[in-house]
Amino acid sequence: EPALELRDIHKGYNHGTPKEVQVLRGVSLRVAQGEVVSMVAPSGAGKSTLLHIAGLLDSADEGRVILGGEDMTDLGDRRRTRARRDHVGFIYQFHHLLPEFTAEENIILPQLAAGTSQAEAARRARNLLEIVGVGHRADHRPSALSGGEQQRVAFCRALANEPRVLLADEPTGNLDPGTSETVFGALMDLVRETGLSALIATHNLELAARMDRSLRLTEGRFA
Ligand code: ADP
Ligand code: ADP
């Protein structure tokens, strides 16, 4: 079964005028286990909206969201929150790390919240930081790290609780081209080593071409 499946998703926003803006007009998608799919679209095309629906942060007006073979569309709030925690890791353009904690602590904290032991959480944090090449920065706070290092730590945090699906919204959008390249390489290492499935929105066509498959979102659908 696919790790993530979207079936005929529709989503509109009401901007206060009687006319609704239809952002998604029948989006369907299957991401297989271990598959990395890129989503390319101009700004405003609905990438963030789609990622938020796929990650159970927002609801579609119509259509179904299926994660790991389970239909999550009609879950109540509590089960939805749990499903999100168990299934999905998010990465944004900005790292959103907690400034008062070290890199390692930022990766340990969500694991403790999910019931993992301190020792196991620390072991996993170290391992993830090594994969992305910032093991030597484990004891630094975010402010002491470069932009690329901060973002790599944020990737590790997104994977801390072993989600099955990674959803990334312009993960290198904030970085200069050279740093983007390194950071994207680290992200791919992380995805391949953990066998994760991923849906990665990017403006960068070169990066998009290096994924297993590339989709283009236009006029509310995949072309
Ligand atoms: P992208 O991520 O591709 O830039 P978004 O999903 O953020 O696109 O936005 C798509 C469209 O939906 C835009 O026109 C945006 O203004 C609108 N939109 C997004 N979120 C909201 C919201 N919460 N309320 C109203 N309109 C929204
Ligand atoms: P964007 O990539 O659209 O610019 P940001 O990088 O500012 O967005 O990330 C903030 C986004 O996180 C908001 O759009 C918000 O909807 C989303 N969000 C809401 N709840 C959560 C959550 N529990 N975990 C992660 N992100 C969340």
PDB file of C-alpha atoms and ligand atoms in Angstrom:
ATOM      1  CA  GLU A   1       0.000   0.000   0.000  1.00  0.00           C
ATOM      2  CA  PRO A   2       1.182   3.593  -0.578  1.00  0.00           C
ATOM      3  CA  ALA A   3       2.644   5.513   2.371  1.00  0.00           C
ATOM      4  CA  LEU A   4       0.525   8.505   1.394  1.00  0.00           C
ATOM      5  CA  GLU A   5      -2.512   8.684  -0.804  1.00  0.00           C
ATOM      6  CA  LEU A   6      -4.647  11.696  -1.668  1.00  0.00           C
ATOM      7  CA  ARG A   7      -7.900  11.088  -3.517  1.00  0.00           C
ATOM      8  CA  ASP A   8      -9.551  13.902  -5.414  1.00  0.00           C
ATOM      9  CA  ILE A   9      -8.795  16.662  -2.909  1.00  0.00           C
ATOM     10  CA  HIS A  10     -10.665  19.959  -3.247  1.00  0.00           C
ATOM     11  CA  LYS A  11      -9.967  23.017  -1.126  1.00  0.00           C
ATOM     12  CA  GLY A  12     -11.140  26.608  -1.372  1.00  0.00           C
ATOM     13  CA  TYR A  13     -10.808  29.690   0.778  1.00  0.00           C
ATOM     14  CA  ASN A  14     -13.350  32.364   1.365  1.00  0.00           C
ATOM     15  CA  HIS A  15     -11.637  35.726   1.297  1.00  0.00           C
ATOM     16  CA  GLY A  16     -14.585  37.560   2.777  1.00  0.00           C
ATOM     17  CA  THR A  17     -16.184  38.246  -0.566  1.00  0.00           C
ATOM     18  CA  PRO A  18     -18.978  35.974  -1.762  1.00  0.00           C
ATOM     19  CA  LYS A  19     -16.614  34.413  -4.244  1.00  0.00           C
ATOM     20  CA  GLU A  20     -14.527  31.499  -3.018  1.00  0.00           C
ATOM     21  CA  VAL A  21     -10.981  30.973  -4.224  1.00  0.00           C
ATOM     22  CA  GLN A  22     -10.620  27.357  -5.322  1.00  0.00           C
ATOM     23  CA  VAL A  23      -6.990  26.458  -4.607  1.00  0.00           C
ATOM     24  CA  LEU A  24      -7.090  22.673  -5.076  1.00  0.00           C
ATOM     25  CA  ARG A  25      -9.451  21.262  -7.695  1.00  0.00           C
ATOM     26  CA  GLY A  26      -9.121  17.512  -7.606  1.00  0.00           C
ATOM     27  CA  VAL A  27      -5.624  16.593  -6.499  1.00  0.00           C
ATOM     28  CA  SER A  28      -4.829  12.891  -6.474  1.00  0.00           C
ATOM     29  CA  LEU A  29      -1.485  11.390  -5.510  1.00  0.00           C
ATOM     30  CA  ARG A  30       0.135   8.161  -4.374  1.00  0.00           C
ATOM     31  CA  VAL A  31       3.559   8.117  -2.761  1.00  0.00           C
ATOM     32  CA  ALA A  32       4.925   4.581  -2.426  1.00  0.00           C
ATOM     33  CA  GLN A  33       6.969   3.345   0.543  1.00  0.00           C
ATOM     34  CA  GLY A  34      10.466   4.767   0.212  1.00  0.00           C
ATOM     35  CA  GLU A  35       9.561   6.972  -2.727  1.00  0.00           C
ATOM     36  CA  VAL A  36      10.660  10.608  -2.879  1.00  0.00           C
ATOM     37  CA  VAL A  37       8.382  12.860  -4.905  1.00  0.00           C
ATOM     38  CA  SER A  38       8.928  16.517  -5.679  1.00  0.00           C
ATOM     39  CA  MET A  39       6.166  19.045  -6.158  1.00  0.00           C
ATOM     40  CA  VAL A  40       6.989  22.056  -8.290  1.00  0.00           C
ATOM     41  CA  ALA A  41       4.691  25.036  -8.648  1.00  0.00           C
ATOM     42  CA  PRO A  42       4.781  28.809  -8.644  1.00  0.00           C
ATOM     43  CA  SER A  43       4.170  30.678  -5.418  1.00  0.00           C
ATOM     44  CA  GLY A  44       0.483  30.769  -4.553  1.00  0.00           C
ATOM     45  CA  ALA A  45      -0.349  27.583  -6.476  1.00  0.00           C
ATOM     46  CA  GLY A  46      -1.393  25.770  -3.294  1.00  0.00           C
ATOM     47  CA  LYS A  47       1.663  23.743  -2.286  1.00  0.00           C
ATOM     48  CA  SER A  48       1.465  24.679   1.394  1.00  0.00           C
ATOM     49  CA  THR A  49      -2.271  24.053   1.412  1.00  0.00           C
ATOM     50  CA  LEU A  50      -1.745  20.599  -0.076  1.00  0.00           C
ATOM     51  CA  LEU A  51       1.060  19.717   2.357  1.00  0.00           C
ATOM     52  CA  HIS A  52      -1.026  20.844   5.331  1.00  0.00           C
ATOM     53  CA  ILE A  53      -3.940  18.683   4.176  1.00  0.00           C
ATOM     54  CA  ALA A  54      -1.674  15.673   3.556  1.00  0.00           C
ATOM     55  CA  GLY A  55      -0.147  16.152   7.023  1.00  0.00           C
ATOM     56  CA  LEU A  56      -3.512  16.444   8.793  1.00  0.00           C
ATOM     57  CA  LEU A  57      -2.897  20.063   9.823  1.00  0.00           C
ATOM     58  CA  ASP A  58      -5.800  21.246   7.721  1.00  0.00           C
ATOM     59  CA  SER A  59      -8.950  19.640   6.285  1.00  0.00           C
ATOM     60  CA  ALA A  60      -9.990  19.356   2.669  1.00  0.00           C
ATOM     61  CA  ASP A  61     -13.456  20.403   1.552  1.00  0.00           C
ATOM     62  CA  GLU A  62     -13.732  17.159  -0.406  1.00  0.00           C
ATOM     63  CA  GLY A  63     -11.558  14.133  -0.972  1.00  0.00           C
ATOM     64  CA  ARG A  64      -9.730  11.578   1.149  1.00  0.00           C
ATOM     65  CA  VAL A  65      -6.373  11.479   2.931  1.00  0.00           C
ATOM     66  CA  ILE A  66      -4.927   8.010   3.471  1.00  0.00           C
ATOM     67  CA  LEU A  67      -1.710   7.463   5.434  1.00  0.00           C
ATOM     68  CA  GLY A  68      -0.136   4.014   5.742  1.00  0.00           C
ATOM     69  CA  GLY A  69      -3.334   2.476   4.365  1.00  0.00           C
ATOM     70  CA  GLU A  70      -5.527   4.132   6.994  1.00  0.00           C
ATOM     71  CA  ASP A  71      -8.176   6.628   5.949  1.00  0.00           C
ATOM     72  CA  MET A  72      -7.584   9.674   8.170  1.00  0.00           C
ATOM     73  CA  THR A  73     -10.169  11.951   6.560  1.00  0.00           C
ATOM     74  CA  ASP A  74     -12.881  11.815   9.185  1.00  0.00           C
ATOM     75  CA  LEU A  75     -10.882  11.405  12.398  1.00  0.00           C
ATOM     76  CA  GLY A  76     -11.813  13.481  15.432  1.00  0.00           C
ATOM     77  CA  ASP A  77      -9.328  15.966  16.848  1.00  0.00           C
ATOM     78  CA  ARG A  78      -7.591  13.678  19.333  1.00  0.00           C
ATOM     79  CA  ARG A  79      -7.088  10.764  16.964  1.00  0.00           C
ATOM     80  CA  ARG A  80      -6.052  13.173  14.247  1.00  0.00           C
ATOM     81  CA  THR A  81      -3.368  14.688  16.458  1.00  0.00           C
ATOM     82  CA  ARG A  82      -2.092  11.235  17.335  1.00  0.00           C
ATOM     83  CA  ALA A  83      -2.127  10.119  13.696  1.00  0.00           C
ATOM     84  CA  ARG A  84      -0.154  13.222  12.740  1.00  0.00           C
ATOM     85  CA  ARG A  85       2.416  12.518  15.441  1.00  0.00           C
ATOM     86  CA  ASP A  86       2.772   8.859  14.441  1.00  0.00           C
ATOM     87  CA  HIS A  87       2.838   9.273  10.682  1.00  0.00           C
ATOM     88  CA  VAL A  88       4.131  12.643   9.613  1.00  0.00           C
ATOM     89  CA  GLY A  89       7.302  14.718   9.864  1.00  0.00           C
ATOM     90  CA  PHE A  90       7.256  18.356   8.724  1.00  0.00           C
ATOM     91  CA  ILE A  91      10.045  20.511   7.406  1.00  0.00           C
ATOM     92  CA  TYR A  92       9.625  24.209   6.632  1.00  0.00           C
ATOM     93  CA  GLN A  93      11.700  26.883   4.992  1.00  0.00           C
ATOM     94  CA  PHE A  94      12.645  28.199   8.421  1.00  0.00           C
ATOM     95  CA  HIS A  95      14.026  25.783  11.011  1.00  0.00           C
ATOM     96  CA  HIS A  96      11.765  26.672  13.986  1.00  0.00           C
ATOM     97  CA  LEU A  97      14.299  25.190  16.438  1.00  0.00           C
ATOM     98  CA  LEU A  98      13.945  26.101  20.109  1.00  0.00           C
ATOM     99  CA  PRO A  99      16.687  28.695  20.769  1.00  0.00           C
ATOM    100  CA  GLU A 100      17.332  27.842  24.417  1.00  0.00           C
ATOM    101  CA  PHE A 101      18.116  24.178  23.716  1.00  0.00           C
ATOM    102  CA  THR A 102      21.077  22.535  22.008  1.00  0.00           C
ATOM    103  CA  ALA A 103      20.828  20.788  18.641  1.00  0.00           C
ATOM    104  CA  GLU A 104      20.713  17.395  20.337  1.00  0.00           C
ATOM    105  CA  GLU A 105      18.103  18.530  22.874  1.00  0.00           C
ATOM    106  CA  ASN A 106      15.920  19.879  20.068  1.00  0.00           C
ATOM    107  CA  ILE A 107      15.826  16.345  18.639  1.00  0.00           C
ATOM    108  CA  ILE A 108      15.444  14.634  22.012  1.00  0.00           C
ATOM    109  CA  LEU A 109      12.484  16.699  23.245  1.00  0.00           C
ATOM    110  CA  PRO A 110       9.820  15.482  20.785  1.00  0.00           C
ATOM    111  CA  GLN A 111      10.902  11.914  21.478  1.00  0.00           C
ATOM    112  CA  LEU A 112      10.450  12.337  25.235  1.00  0.00           C
ATOM    113  CA  ALA A 113       7.009  13.816  24.549  1.00  0.00           C
ATOM    114  CA  ALA A 114       6.180  10.646  22.611  1.00  0.00           C
ATOM    115  CA  GLY A 115       7.305   8.406  25.477  1.00  0.00           C
ATOM    116  CA  THR A 116      10.784   7.370  24.301  1.00  0.00           C
ATOM    117  CA  SER A 117      13.393   6.919  27.057  1.00  0.00           C
ATOM    118  CA  GLN A 118      16.086   9.577  27.490  1.00  0.00           C
ATOM    119  CA  ALA A 119      18.868   7.143  26.577  1.00  0.00           C
ATOM    120  CA  GLU A 120      17.168   5.912  23.430  1.00  0.00           C
ATOM    121  CA  ALA A 121      16.204   9.480  22.423  1.00  0.00           C
ATOM    122  CA  ALA A 122      19.800  10.662  22.838  1.00  0.00           C
ATOM    123  CA  ARG A 123      21.138   7.711  20.859  1.00  0.00           C
ATOM    124  CA  ARG A 124      18.758   8.409  18.020  1.00  0.00           C
ATOM    125  CA  ALA A 125      19.489  12.153  18.050  1.00  0.00           C
ATOM    126  CA  ARG A 126      23.243  11.501  17.778  1.00  0.00           C
ATOM    127  CA  ASN A 127      22.721   9.015  14.974  1.00  0.00           C
ATOM    128  CA  LEU A 128      20.553  11.408  12.951  1.00  0.00           C
ATOM    129  CA  LEU A 129      22.992  14.295  13.454  1.00  0.00           C
ATOM    130  CA  GLU A 130      25.830  12.073  12.209  1.00  0.00           C
ATOM    131  CA  ILE A 131      23.914  11.151   9.051  1.00  0.00           C
ATOM    132  CA  VAL A 132      23.471  14.817   8.107  1.00  0.00           C
ATOM    133  CA  GLY A 133      27.052  15.694   9.020  1.00  0.00           C
ATOM    134  CA  VAL A 134      26.502  17.854  12.095  1.00  0.00           C
ATOM    135  CA  GLY A 135      27.379  15.349  14.831  1.00  0.00           C
ATOM    136  CA  HIS A 136      30.146  17.680  15.969  1.00  0.00           C
ATOM    137  CA  ARG A 137      27.552  20.408  16.573  1.00  0.00           C
ATOM    138  CA  ALA A 138      25.293  18.365  18.875  1.00  0.00           C
ATOM    139  CA  ASP A 139      25.988  20.506  21.950  1.00  0.00           C
ATOM    140  CA  HIS A 140      25.588  23.881  20.250  1.00  0.00           C
ATOM    141  CA  ARG A 141      22.506  26.045  20.442  1.00  0.00           C
ATOM    142  CA  PRO A 142      20.882  27.075  17.145  1.00  0.00           C
ATOM    143  CA  SER A 143      22.323  30.604  17.332  1.00  0.00           C
ATOM    144  CA  ALA A 144      25.833  29.131  17.208  1.00  0.00           C
ATOM    145  CA  LEU A 145      25.094  27.207  13.989  1.00  0.00           C
ATOM    146  CA  SER A 146      25.163  28.328  10.362  1.00  0.00           C
ATOM    147  CA  GLY A 147      21.893  28.497   8.416  1.00  0.00           C
ATOM    148  CA  GLY A 148      22.649  25.215   6.682  1.00  0.00           C
ATOM    149  CA  GLU A 149      23.496  23.505   9.967  1.00  0.00           C
ATOM    150  CA  GLN A 150      20.321  24.801  11.590  1.00  0.00           C
ATOM    151  CA  GLN A 151      18.252  23.421   8.754  1.00  0.00           C
ATOM    152  CA  ARG A 152      19.975  20.021   8.931  1.00  0.00           C
ATOM    153  CA  VAL A 153      19.188  19.861  12.651  1.00  0.00           C
ATOM    154  CA  ALA A 154      15.563  20.692  11.845  1.00  0.00           C
ATOM    155  CA  PHE A 155      15.487  17.732   9.427  1.00  0.00           C
ATOM    156  CA  CYS A 156      16.685  15.456  12.215  1.00  0.00           C
ATOM    157  CA  ARG A 157      14.015  16.775  14.533  1.00  0.00           C
ATOM    158  CA  ALA A 158      11.339  16.096  11.912  1.00  0.00           C
ATOM    159  CA  LEU A 159      12.485  12.465  11.812  1.00  0.00           C
ATOM    160  CA  ALA A 160      12.947  12.086  15.567  1.00  0.00           C
ATOM    161  CA  ASN A 161       9.762  10.078  16.091  1.00  0.00           C
ATOM    162  CA  GLU A 162      10.226   7.872  13.035  1.00  0.00           C
ATOM    163  CA  PRO A 163       7.386   9.162  10.869  1.00  0.00           C
ATOM    164  CA  ARG A 164       6.508   7.218   7.736  1.00  0.00           C
ATOM    165  CA  VAL A 165       6.033  10.266   5.591  1.00  0.00           C
ATOM    166  CA  LEU A 166       8.095  13.413   5.384  1.00  0.00           C
ATOM    167  CA  LEU A 167       6.412  16.578   4.107  1.00  0.00           C
ATOM    168  CA  ALA A 168       8.749  19.416   3.212  1.00  0.00           C
ATOM    169  CA  ASP A 169       7.780  22.949   2.180  1.00  0.00           C
ATOM    170  CA  GLU A 170      10.701  24.614   0.352  1.00  0.00           C
ATOM    171  CA  PRO A 171      13.256  22.979   2.670  1.00  0.00           C
ATOM    172  CA  THR A 172      16.187  24.848   1.129  1.00  0.00           C
ATOM    173  CA  GLY A 173      14.295  27.995   0.136  1.00  0.00           C
ATOM    174  CA  ASN A 174      16.046  30.137   2.727  1.00  0.00           C
ATOM    175  CA  LEU A 175      19.599  29.174   1.808  1.00  0.00           C
ATOM    176  CA  ASP A 176      22.137  30.378  -0.730  1.00  0.00           C
ATOM    177  CA  PRO A 177      22.683  28.016  -3.709  1.00  0.00           C
ATOM    178  CA  GLY A 178      25.889  26.405  -2.404  1.00  0.00           C
ATOM    179  CA  THR A 179      24.428  25.735   1.021  1.00  0.00           C
ATOM    180  CA  SER A 180      21.187  24.519  -0.581  1.00  0.00           C
ATOM    181  CA  GLU A 181      23.127  21.849  -2.404  1.00  0.00           C
ATOM    182  CA  THR A 182      24.807  20.524   0.757  1.00  0.00           C
ATOM    183  CA  VAL A 183      21.632  20.668   2.782  1.00  0.00           C
ATOM    184  CA  PHE A 184      19.573  18.967   0.092  1.00  0.00           C
ATOM    185  CA  GLY A 185      22.194  16.207  -0.134  1.00  0.00           C
ATOM    186  CA  ALA A 186      21.910  15.729   3.621  1.00  0.00           C
ATOM    187  CA  LEU A 187      18.132  15.533   3.385  1.00  0.00           C
ATOM    188  CA  MET A 188      18.352  12.852   0.702  1.00  0.00           C
ATOM    189  CA  ASP A 189      20.862  10.865   2.809  1.00  0.00           C
ATOM    190  CA  LEU A 190      18.450  11.004   5.709  1.00  0.00           C
ATOM    191  CA  VAL A 191      15.488   9.918   3.604  1.00  0.00           C
ATOM    192  CA  ARG A 192      17.380   7.048   1.977  1.00  0.00           C
ATOM    193  CA  GLU A 193      18.897   5.765   5.227  1.00  0.00           C
ATOM    194  CA  THR A 194      15.591   5.728   7.042  1.00  0.00           C
ATOM    195  CA  GLY A 195      13.572   4.359   4.094  1.00  0.00           C
ATOM    196  CA  LEU A 196      11.140   7.235   4.423  1.00  0.00           C
ATOM    197  CA  SER A 197       8.618   8.360   1.863  1.00  0.00           C
ATOM    198  CA  ALA A 198       8.694  12.063   1.105  1.00  0.00           C
ATOM    199  CA  LEU A 199       6.781  14.787  -0.673  1.00  0.00           C
ATOM    200  CA  ILE A 200       9.033  17.800  -1.134  1.00  0.00           C
ATOM    201  CA  ALA A 201       7.831  21.145  -2.486  1.00  0.00           C
ATOM    202  CA  THR A 202      10.549  23.163  -4.177  1.00  0.00           C
ATOM    203  CA  HIS A 203      11.086  25.964  -6.681  1.00  0.00           C
ATOM    204  CA  ASN A 204      14.467  24.473  -7.549  1.00  0.00           C
ATOM    205  CA  LEU A 205      14.064  22.452 -10.744  1.00  0.00           C
ATOM    206  CA  GLU A 206      17.549  20.960 -10.489  1.00  0.00           C
ATOM    207  CA  LEU A 207      16.809  19.561  -7.046  1.00  0.00           C
ATOM    208  CA  ALA A 208      13.369  18.404  -8.165  1.00  0.00           C
ATOM    209  CA  ALA A 209      14.904  16.431 -11.012  1.00  0.00           C
ATOM    210  CA  ARG A 210      17.004  14.428  -8.560  1.00  0.00           C
ATOM    211  CA  MET A 211      13.998  12.907  -6.829  1.00  0.00           C
ATOM    212  CA  ASP A 212      12.272   9.693  -7.903  1.00  0.00           C
ATOM    213  CA  ARG A 213       9.428  11.565  -9.528  1.00  0.00           C
ATOM    214  CA  SER A 214       8.451  15.173 -10.080  1.00  0.00           C
ATOM    215  CA  LEU A 215       4.914  16.553 -10.118  1.00  0.00           C
ATOM    216  CA  ARG A 216       3.771  19.956 -11.277  1.00  0.00           C
ATOM    217  CA  LEU A 217       0.851  21.645  -9.563  1.00  0.00           C
ATOM    218  CA  THR A 218      -1.045  23.908 -11.945  1.00  0.00           C
ATOM    219  CA  GLU A 219      -4.580  25.225 -11.800  1.00  0.00           C
ATOM    220  CA  GLY A 220      -5.307  23.195  -8.710  1.00  0.00           C
ATOM    221  CA  ARG A 221      -4.305  19.814 -10.114  1.00  0.00           C
ATOM    222  CA  PHE A 222      -1.253  17.771 -10.934  1.00  0.00           C
ATOM    223  CA  ALA A 223      -0.517  18.251 -14.618  1.00  0.00           C
TER     224      ALA A 223
HETATM  225  P1  ADP B   1       1.933  28.051  -2.087  1.00  0.00           P
HETATM  226  O1  ADP B   1       2.382  27.274  -0.900  1.00  0.00           O
HETATM  227  O2  ADP B   1       1.967  27.270  -3.361  1.00  0.00           O
HETATM  228  O3  ADP B   1       2.593  29.378  -2.219  1.00  0.00           O
HETATM  229  P2  ADP B   1      -0.526  28.372  -0.576  1.00  0.00           P
HETATM  230  O4  ADP B   1      -1.097  27.020  -0.371  1.00  0.00           O
HETATM  231  O5  ADP B   1       0.184  29.001   0.559  1.00  0.00           O
HETATM  232  O6  ADP B   1       0.364  28.366  -1.896  1.00  0.00           O
HETATM  233  O7  ADP B   1      -1.703  29.357  -1.021  1.00  0.00           O
HETATM  234  C1  ADP B   1      -2.512  29.116  -2.161  1.00  0.00           C
HETATM  235  C2  ADP B   1      -3.605  30.172  -2.239  1.00  0.00           C
HETATM  236  O8  ADP B   1      -4.496  30.029  -1.153  1.00  0.00           O
HETATM  237  C3  ADP B   1      -3.110  31.603  -2.187  1.00  0.00           C
HETATM  238  O9  ADP B   1      -3.890  32.357  -3.065  1.00  0.00           O
HETATM  239  C4  ADP B   1      -3.337  32.016  -0.757  1.00  0.00           C
HETATM  240  O10 ADP B   1      -3.573  33.394  -0.679  1.00  0.00           O
HETATM  241  C5  ADP B   1      -4.577  31.228  -0.398  1.00  0.00           C
HETATM  242  N1  ADP B   1      -4.604  30.874   1.035  1.00  0.00           N
HETATM  243  C6  ADP B   1      -3.717  30.073   1.678  1.00  0.00           C
HETATM  244  N2  ADP B   1      -4.033  29.937   2.979  1.00  0.00           N
HETATM  245  C7  ADP B   1      -5.140  30.671   3.171  1.00  0.00           C
HETATM  246  C8  ADP B   1      -5.974  30.938   4.296  1.00  0.00           C
HETATM  247  N3  ADP B   1      -5.729  30.400   5.486  1.00  0.00           N
HETATM  248  N4  ADP B   1      -7.049  31.748   4.104  1.00  0.00           N
HETATM  249  C9  ADP B   1      -7.310  32.273   2.901  1.00  0.00           C
HETATM  250  N5  ADP B   1      -6.586  32.064   1.814  1.00  0.00           N
HETATM  251  C10 ADP B   1      -5.516  31.278   1.920  1.00  0.00           C
HETATM  252  P1  ADP B   2       5.407  28.641   5.018  1.00  0.00           P
HETATM  253  O1  ADP B   2       6.297  27.510   4.583  1.00  0.00           O
HETATM  254  O2  ADP B   2       4.014  28.545   4.417  1.00  0.00           O
HETATM  255  O3  ADP B   2       6.011  29.997   4.905  1.00  0.00           O
HETATM  256  P2  ADP B   2       6.218  28.578   7.797  1.00  0.00           P
HETATM  257  O4  ADP B   2       7.549  28.106   7.374  1.00  0.00           O
HETATM  258  O5  ADP B   2       6.057  29.937   8.405  1.00  0.00           O
HETATM  259  O6  ADP B   2       5.138  28.410   6.589  1.00  0.00           O
HETATM  260  O7  ADP B   2       5.654  27.502   8.834  1.00  0.00           O
HETATM  261  C1  ADP B   2       4.532  27.802   9.661  1.00  0.00           C
HETATM  262  C2  ADP B   2       3.391  26.922   9.258  1.00  0.00           C
HETATM  263  O8  ADP B   2       3.235  25.836  10.162  1.00  0.00           O
HETATM  264  C3  ADP B   2       2.071  27.647   9.275  1.00  0.00           C
HETATM  265  O9  ADP B   2       1.620  27.798   7.966  1.00  0.00           O
HETATM  266  C4  ADP B   2       1.152  26.751  10.057  1.00  0.00           C
HETATM  267  O10 ADP B   2      -0.045  26.546   9.363  1.00  0.00           O
HETATM  268  C5  ADP B   2       1.906  25.437  10.169  1.00  0.00           C
HETATM  269  N1  ADP B   2       1.543  24.659  11.364  1.00  0.00           N
HETATM  270  C6  ADP B   2       0.412  24.746  12.057  1.00  0.00           C
HETATM  271  N2  ADP B   2       0.382  23.885  13.054  1.00  0.00           N
HETATM  272  C7  ADP B   2       1.556  23.219  13.020  1.00  0.00           C
HETATM  273  C8  ADP B   2       2.117  22.165  13.803  1.00  0.00           C
HETATM  274  N3  ADP B   2       1.470  21.616  14.826  1.00  0.00           N
HETATM  275  N4  ADP B   2       3.333  21.729  13.485  1.00  0.00           N
HETATM  276  C9  ADP B   2       3.988  22.258  12.470  1.00  0.00           C
HETATM  277  N5  ADP B   2       3.488  23.245  11.701  1.00  0.00           N
HETATM  278  C10 ADP B   2       2.296  23.718  11.959  1.00  0.00           C
END
